[in-house]
CSV table of C-alpha atoms in Angstrom, one decimal:
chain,number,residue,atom,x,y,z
A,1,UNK,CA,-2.8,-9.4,12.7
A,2,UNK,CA,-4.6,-9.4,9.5
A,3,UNK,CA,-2.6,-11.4,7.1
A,4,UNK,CA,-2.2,-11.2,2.9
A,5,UNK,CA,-0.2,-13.4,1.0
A,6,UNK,CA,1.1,-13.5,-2.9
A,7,UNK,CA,2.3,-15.9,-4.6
A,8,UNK,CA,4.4,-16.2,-6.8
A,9,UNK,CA,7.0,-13.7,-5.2
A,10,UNK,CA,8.7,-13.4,-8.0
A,11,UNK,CA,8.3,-14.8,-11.8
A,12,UNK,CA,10.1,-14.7,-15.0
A,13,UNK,CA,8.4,-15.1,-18.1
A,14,UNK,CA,8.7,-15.0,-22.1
A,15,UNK,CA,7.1,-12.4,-24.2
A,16,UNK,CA,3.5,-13.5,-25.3
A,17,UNK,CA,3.0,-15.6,-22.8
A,18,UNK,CA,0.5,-14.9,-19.5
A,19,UNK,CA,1.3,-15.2,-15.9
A,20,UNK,CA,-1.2,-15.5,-12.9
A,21,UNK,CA,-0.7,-14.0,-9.8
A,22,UNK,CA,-2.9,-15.0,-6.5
A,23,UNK,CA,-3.6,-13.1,-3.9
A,24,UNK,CA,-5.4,-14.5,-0.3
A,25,UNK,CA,-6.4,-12.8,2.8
A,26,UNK,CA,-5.3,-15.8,5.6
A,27,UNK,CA,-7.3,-15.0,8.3
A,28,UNK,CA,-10.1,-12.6,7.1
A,29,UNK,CA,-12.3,-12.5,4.6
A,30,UNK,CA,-12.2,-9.5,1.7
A,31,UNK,CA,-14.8,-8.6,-0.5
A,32,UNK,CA,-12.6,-6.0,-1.9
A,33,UNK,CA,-8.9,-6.3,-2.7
A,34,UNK,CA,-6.8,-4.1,-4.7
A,35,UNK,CA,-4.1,-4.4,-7.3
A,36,UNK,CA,-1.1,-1.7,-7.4
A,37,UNK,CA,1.9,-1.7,-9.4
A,38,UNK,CA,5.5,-0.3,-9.0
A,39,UNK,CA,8.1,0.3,-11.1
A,40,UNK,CA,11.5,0.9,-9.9
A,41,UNK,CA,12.0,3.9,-7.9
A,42,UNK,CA,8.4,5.1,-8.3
A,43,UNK,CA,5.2,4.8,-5.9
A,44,UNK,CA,2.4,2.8,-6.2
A,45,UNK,CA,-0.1,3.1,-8.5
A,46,UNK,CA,-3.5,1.2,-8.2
A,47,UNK,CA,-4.5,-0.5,-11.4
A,48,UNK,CA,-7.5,-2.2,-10.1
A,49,UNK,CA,-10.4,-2.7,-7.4
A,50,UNK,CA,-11.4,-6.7,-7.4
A,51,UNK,CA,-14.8,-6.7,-6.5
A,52,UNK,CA,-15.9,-10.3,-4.8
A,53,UNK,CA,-18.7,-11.8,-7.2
A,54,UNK,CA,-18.5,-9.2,-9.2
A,55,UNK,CA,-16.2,-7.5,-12.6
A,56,UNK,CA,-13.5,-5.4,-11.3
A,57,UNK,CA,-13.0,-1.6,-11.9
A,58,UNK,CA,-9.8,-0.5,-13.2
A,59,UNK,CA,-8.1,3.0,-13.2
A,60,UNK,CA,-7.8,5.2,-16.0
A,61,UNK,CA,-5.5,3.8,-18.6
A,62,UNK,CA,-5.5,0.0,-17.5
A,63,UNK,CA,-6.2,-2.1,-20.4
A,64,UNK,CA,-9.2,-4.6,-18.6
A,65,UNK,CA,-8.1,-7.3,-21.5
A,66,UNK,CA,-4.7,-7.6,-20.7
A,67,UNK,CA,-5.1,-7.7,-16.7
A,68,UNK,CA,-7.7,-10.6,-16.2
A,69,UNK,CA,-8.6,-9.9,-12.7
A,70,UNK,CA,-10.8,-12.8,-11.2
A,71,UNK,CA,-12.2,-12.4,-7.5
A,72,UNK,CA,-13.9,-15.6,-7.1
A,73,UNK,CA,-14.5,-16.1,-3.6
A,74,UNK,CA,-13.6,-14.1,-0.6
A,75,UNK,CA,-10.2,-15.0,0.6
A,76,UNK,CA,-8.7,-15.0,-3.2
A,77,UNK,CA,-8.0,-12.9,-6.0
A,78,UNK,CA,-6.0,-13.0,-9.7
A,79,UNK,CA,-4.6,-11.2,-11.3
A,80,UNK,CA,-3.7,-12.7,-15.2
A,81,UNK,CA,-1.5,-10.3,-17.3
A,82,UNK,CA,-1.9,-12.0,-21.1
A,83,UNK,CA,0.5,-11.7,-23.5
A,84,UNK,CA,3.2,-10.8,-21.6
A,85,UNK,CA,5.7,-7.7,-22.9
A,86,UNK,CA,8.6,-6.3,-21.6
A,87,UNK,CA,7.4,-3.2,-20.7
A,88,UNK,CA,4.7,-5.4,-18.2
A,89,UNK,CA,7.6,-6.2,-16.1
A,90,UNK,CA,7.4,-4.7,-12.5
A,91,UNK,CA,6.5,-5.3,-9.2
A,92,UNK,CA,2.9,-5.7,-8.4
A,93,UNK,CA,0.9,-5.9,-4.8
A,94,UNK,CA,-2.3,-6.8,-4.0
A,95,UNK,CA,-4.2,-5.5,-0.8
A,96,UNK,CA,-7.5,-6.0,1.1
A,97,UNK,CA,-8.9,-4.4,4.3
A,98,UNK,CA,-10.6,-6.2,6.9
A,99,UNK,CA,-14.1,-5.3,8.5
A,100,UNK,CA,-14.8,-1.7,10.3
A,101,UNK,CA,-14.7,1.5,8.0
A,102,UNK,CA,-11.4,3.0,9.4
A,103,UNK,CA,-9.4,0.0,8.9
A,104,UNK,CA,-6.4,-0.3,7.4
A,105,UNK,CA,-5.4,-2.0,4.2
A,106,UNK,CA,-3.1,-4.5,4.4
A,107,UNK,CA,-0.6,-5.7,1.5
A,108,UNK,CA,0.7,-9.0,0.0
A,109,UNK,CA,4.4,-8.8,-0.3
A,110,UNK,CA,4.7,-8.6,-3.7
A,111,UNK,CA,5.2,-10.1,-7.6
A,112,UNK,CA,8.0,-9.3,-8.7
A,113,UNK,CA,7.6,-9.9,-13.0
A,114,UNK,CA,10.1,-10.0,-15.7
A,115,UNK,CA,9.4,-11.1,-19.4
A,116,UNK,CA,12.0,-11.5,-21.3
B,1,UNK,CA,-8.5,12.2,-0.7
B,2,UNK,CA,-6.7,14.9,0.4
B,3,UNK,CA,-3.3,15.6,-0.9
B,4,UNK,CA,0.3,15.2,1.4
B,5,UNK,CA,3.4,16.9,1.4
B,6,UNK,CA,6.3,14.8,2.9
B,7,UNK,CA,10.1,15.9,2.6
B,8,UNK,CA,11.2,13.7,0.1
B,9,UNK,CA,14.4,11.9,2.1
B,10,UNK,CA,15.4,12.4,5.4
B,11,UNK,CA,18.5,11.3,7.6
B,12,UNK,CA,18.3,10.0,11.1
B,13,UNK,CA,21.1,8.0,13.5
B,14,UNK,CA,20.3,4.6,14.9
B,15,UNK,CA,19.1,4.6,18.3
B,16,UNK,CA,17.9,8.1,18.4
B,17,UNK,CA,14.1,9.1,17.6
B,18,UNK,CA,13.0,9.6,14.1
B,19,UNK,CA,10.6,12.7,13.3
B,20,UNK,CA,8.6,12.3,10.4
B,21,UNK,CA,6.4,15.4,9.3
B,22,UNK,CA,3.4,15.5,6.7
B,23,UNK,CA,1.3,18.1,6.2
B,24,UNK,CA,-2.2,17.7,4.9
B,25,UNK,CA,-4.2,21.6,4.9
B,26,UNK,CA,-7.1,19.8,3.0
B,27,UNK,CA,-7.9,17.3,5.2
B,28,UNK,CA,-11.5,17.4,5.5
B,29,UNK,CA,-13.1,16.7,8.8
B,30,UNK,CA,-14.3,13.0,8.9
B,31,UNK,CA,-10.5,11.6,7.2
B,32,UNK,CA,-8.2,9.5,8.9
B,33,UNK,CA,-4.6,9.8,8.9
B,34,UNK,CA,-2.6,6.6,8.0
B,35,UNK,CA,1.1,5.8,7.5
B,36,UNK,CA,2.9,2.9,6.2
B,37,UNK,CA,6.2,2.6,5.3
B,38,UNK,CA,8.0,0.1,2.3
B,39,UNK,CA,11.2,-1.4,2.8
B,40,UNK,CA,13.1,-2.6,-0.5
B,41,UNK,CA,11.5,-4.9,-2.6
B,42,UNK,CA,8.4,-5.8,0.2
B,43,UNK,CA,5.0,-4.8,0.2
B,44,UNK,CA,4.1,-1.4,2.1
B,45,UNK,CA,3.5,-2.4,6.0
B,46,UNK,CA,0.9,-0.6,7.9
B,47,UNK,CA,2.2,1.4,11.1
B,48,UNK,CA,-0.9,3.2,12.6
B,49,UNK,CA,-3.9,5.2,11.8
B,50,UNK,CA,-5.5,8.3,13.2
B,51,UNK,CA,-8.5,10.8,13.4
B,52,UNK,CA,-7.5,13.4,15.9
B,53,UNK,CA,-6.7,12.3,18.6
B,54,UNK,CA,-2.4,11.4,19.0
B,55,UNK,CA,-2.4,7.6,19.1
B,56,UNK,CA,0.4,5.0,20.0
B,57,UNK,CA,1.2,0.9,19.0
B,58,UNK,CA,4.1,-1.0,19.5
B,59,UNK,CA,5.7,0.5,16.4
B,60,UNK,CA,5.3,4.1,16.4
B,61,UNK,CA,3.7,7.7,17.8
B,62,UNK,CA,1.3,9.2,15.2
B,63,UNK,CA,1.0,12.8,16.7
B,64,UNK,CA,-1.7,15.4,14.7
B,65,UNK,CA,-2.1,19.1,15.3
B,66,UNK,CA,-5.2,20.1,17.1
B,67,UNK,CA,-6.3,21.6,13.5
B,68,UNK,CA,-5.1,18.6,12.0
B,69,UNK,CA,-3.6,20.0,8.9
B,70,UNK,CA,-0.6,18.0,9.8
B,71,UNK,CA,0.5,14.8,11.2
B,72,UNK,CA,3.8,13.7,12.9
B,73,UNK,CA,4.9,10.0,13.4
B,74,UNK,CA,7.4,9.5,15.6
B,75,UNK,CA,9.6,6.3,15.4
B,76,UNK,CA,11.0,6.1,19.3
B,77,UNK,CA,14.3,4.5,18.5
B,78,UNK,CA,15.3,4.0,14.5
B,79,UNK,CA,17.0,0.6,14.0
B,80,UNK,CA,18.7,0.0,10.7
B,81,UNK,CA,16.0,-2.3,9.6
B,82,UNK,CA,13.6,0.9,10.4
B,83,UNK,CA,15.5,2.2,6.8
B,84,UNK,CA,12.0,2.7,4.5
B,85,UNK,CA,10.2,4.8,2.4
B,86,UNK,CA,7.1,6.1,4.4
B,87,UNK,CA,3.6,7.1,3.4
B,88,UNK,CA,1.3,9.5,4.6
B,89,UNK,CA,-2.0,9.1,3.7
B,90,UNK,CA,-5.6,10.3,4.6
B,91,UNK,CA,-8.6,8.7,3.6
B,92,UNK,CA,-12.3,8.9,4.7
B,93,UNK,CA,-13.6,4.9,6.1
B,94,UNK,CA,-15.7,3.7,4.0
B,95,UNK,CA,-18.0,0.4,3.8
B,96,UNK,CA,-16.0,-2.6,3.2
B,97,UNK,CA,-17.1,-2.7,-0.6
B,98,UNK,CA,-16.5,1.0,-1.0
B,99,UNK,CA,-14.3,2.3,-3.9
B,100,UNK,CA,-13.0,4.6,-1.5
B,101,UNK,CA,-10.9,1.9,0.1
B,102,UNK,CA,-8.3,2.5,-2.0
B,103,UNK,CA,-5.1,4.4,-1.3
B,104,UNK,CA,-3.4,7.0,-3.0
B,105,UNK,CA,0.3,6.6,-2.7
B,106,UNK,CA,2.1,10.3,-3.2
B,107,UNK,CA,6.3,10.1,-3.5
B,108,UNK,CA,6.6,9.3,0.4
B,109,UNK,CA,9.7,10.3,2.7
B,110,UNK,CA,12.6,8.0,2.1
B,111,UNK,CA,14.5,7.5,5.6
B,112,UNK,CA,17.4,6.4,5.5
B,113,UNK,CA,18.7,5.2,9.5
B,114,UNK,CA,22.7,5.6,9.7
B,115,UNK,CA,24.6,3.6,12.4
């Protein structure tokens, strides 16, 4: 089956700096992937669309200069969060679908951030 | 997308089947039902997908009403490792580069399986 994978799974970091995190579709390619965030006992909530070639589209309320997200070929996608704050520490996934319309997404496992 | 309602937790004892409801009145007529579920600290995991039709995979039963305002999945025989939150969702397919990719994730059903 289709296959994402994140890396780091989990960092931690000190306030002001910036962390990358990757994101790769294995075995399909993804012009599209998508970048959620969690915090603790809450759902997902999609920041981002990371559009292949092209600038991304964020959600309502997602600062574009402090999530960098960088889509530069079609297996991989960043996402940079600059200048790192406390409040930036949760758990975010990435996910991509792979071709036919009614396909499902399929998620990395997972960043788990804290700034300290 | 149209909206779900899922119970917000659930109970169910390992070995025996676990029902899962979601209702979705809105659902228009060309959007698919999908579940996934999230186990602690992991991405969400995709179980199955459907239009109308009740549909089957090695993990689950997806079950939808003939006027498809709500969906059922059906986990045969819960293991402990089956203990998740679990998403219904319905989306219409889109074009791989379509914005309408994206999922909306509501509050989910949080099942807990019990020995």
């Amino acid at each position: 089956g289709a296959v994402v994978s994140q890396h780091p799974s989990w960092v931690i970091c000190k306030s002001g700096t910036s962390v990358k995190i990757e994101c790769r579709s294995l075995d399909f390619q993804a012009t599209t992937m998508f970048w959620y965030r969690q915090f603790p006992k809450q759902s997902l909530m999609l920041m981002a669309t990371s559009n292949e070639g092209s600038k991304a589209t964020y959600e309502q309320g997602v600062e574009k200069d402090k999530f960098l997200i960088n889509h530069a070929s079609l297996t991989l996608s960043t996402l940079t969060v600059t200048s790192a704050h406390p409040e930036d520490s949760s758990f975010y996934i990435c996910s991509a679908r792979t071709q036919g319309a009614s396909r499902p997404l399929h998620f990395g496992n997972g960043t788990r951030l804290t700034v300290t | 997308d149209a909206k779900t309602t899922q119970p917000p937790s659930m109970d169910c004892a390992e070995g025996r089947a676990a029902n899962l409801p979601c209702n979705h009145s809105t659902i228009s007529g060309n959007e698919y039902v999908y579940w996934y579920r999230q186990i602690h600290s992991q991405g969400p995991q995709y179980i199955i997908h459907g239009l109308k039709n009740n549909e089957t995979n090695e993990m689950a039963s997806l079950i939808i009403t003939e006027d498809r305002k709500s969906s059922t999945l059906i986990l045969p025989h819960a293991t402990l490792r089956d203990t998740a939150v679990y998403y219904c969702i319905v989306r219409v397919p889109s074009g791989i580069k379509a914005a309408g990719n994206k999922l909306t994730f509501g509050g989910g059903t949080r099942v807990l399986v019990k020995p």
